[in-house]
Short mmCIF file of C-alpha atoms in Angstrom, two decimals:
data_model
loop_
_atom_site.label_atom_id
_atom_site.label_comp_id
_atom_site.label_asym_id
_atom_site.label_seq_id
_atom_site.Cartn_x
_atom_site.Cartn_y
_atom_site.Cartn_z
CA UNK A 91 -15.71 -7.95 -23.28
CA UNK A 92 -16.51 -10.32 -20.69
CA UNK A 93 -16.98 -10.16 -16.91
CA UNK A 94 -14.37 -12.37 -16.56
CA UNK A 95 -11.75 -10.45 -18.80
CA UNK A 96 -12.69 -6.89 -16.98
CA UNK A 97 -12.13 -8.48 -13.34
CA UNK A 98 -8.64 -9.81 -14.82
CA UNK A 99 -7.90 -6.36 -16.09
CA UNK A 100 -9.32 -4.65 -12.83
CA UNK A 101 -7.19 -6.91 -10.38
CA UNK A 102 -4.33 -6.41 -12.46
CA UNK A 103 -4.56 -2.13 -12.41
CA UNK A 104 -5.00 -3.12 -8.42
CA UNK A 105 -1.49 -5.02 -8.43
CA UNK A 106 -0.40 -2.25 -10.40
CA UNK A 107 -0.94 0.75 -8.50
CA UNK A 108 0.03 -1.04 -5.09
CA UNK A 109 3.77 -1.39 -6.83
CA UNK A 110 3.69 1.76 -7.75
CA UNK A 111 2.70 2.97 -4.14
CA UNK A 112 5.49 0.78 -2.99
CA UNK A 113 8.08 2.21 -5.06
CA UNK A 114 7.10 5.68 -3.90
CA UNK A 115 7.27 4.86 -0.41
CA UNK A 116 10.51 2.92 -1.08
CA UNK A 117 11.93 6.46 -2.79
CA UNK A 118 10.98 8.59 -0.32
CA UNK A 119 12.14 6.43 2.50
CA UNK A 120 15.10 4.22 1.30
CA UNK A 121 15.95 3.30 4.76
CA UNK A 122 12.63 1.33 5.30
CA UNK A 123 12.63 -2.22 5.54
CA UNK A 124 10.30 -4.50 3.85
CA UNK A 125 7.93 -4.86 6.67
CA UNK A 126 8.29 -0.79 6.98
CA UNK A 127 7.37 -0.13 3.47
CA UNK A 128 4.19 -2.88 3.72
CA UNK A 129 3.27 -0.91 7.27
CA UNK A 130 3.20 2.21 5.29
CA UNK A 131 1.27 0.95 2.34
CA UNK A 132 -1.40 0.23 4.77
CA UNK A 133 -1.38 3.48 6.36
CA UNK A 134 -1.44 4.89 2.96
CA UNK A 135 -4.16 2.85 2.09
CA UNK A 136 -6.80 2.88 5.27
CA UNK A 137 -5.69 6.39 6.57
CA UNK A 138 -3.89 7.64 9.71
CA UNK A 139 -7.17 6.89 11.79
CA UNK A 140 -7.78 3.42 11.55
CA UNK A 141 -4.24 2.56 11.10
CA UNK A 142 -3.72 4.06 14.79
CA UNK A 143 -6.42 1.86 16.05
CA UNK A 144 -5.14 -1.12 14.34
CA UNK A 145 -1.49 -0.35 14.99
CA UNK A 146 -1.46 1.63 18.00
CA UNK A 147 2.55 1.24 19.15
CA UNK A 148 3.37 2.32 15.29
CA UNK A 149 4.92 5.39 13.98
CA UNK A 150 5.45 5.53 10.21
CA UNK A 151 5.92 8.04 8.00
CA UNK A 152 4.10 7.31 4.37
#
């Protein structure tokens, strides 16, 4: 398998995981808008501490 094929598979898996995470957030918080889902995904990805530094005025549950 070439490096290009491996990269394509890896990026595809990352996209799939991101979409599964979005679906999980939407399932737990059906009231969230697309923007809120995006913010919750960012918080899930970077962690509470970095999220609080980047978005100090935003409180969102994951």
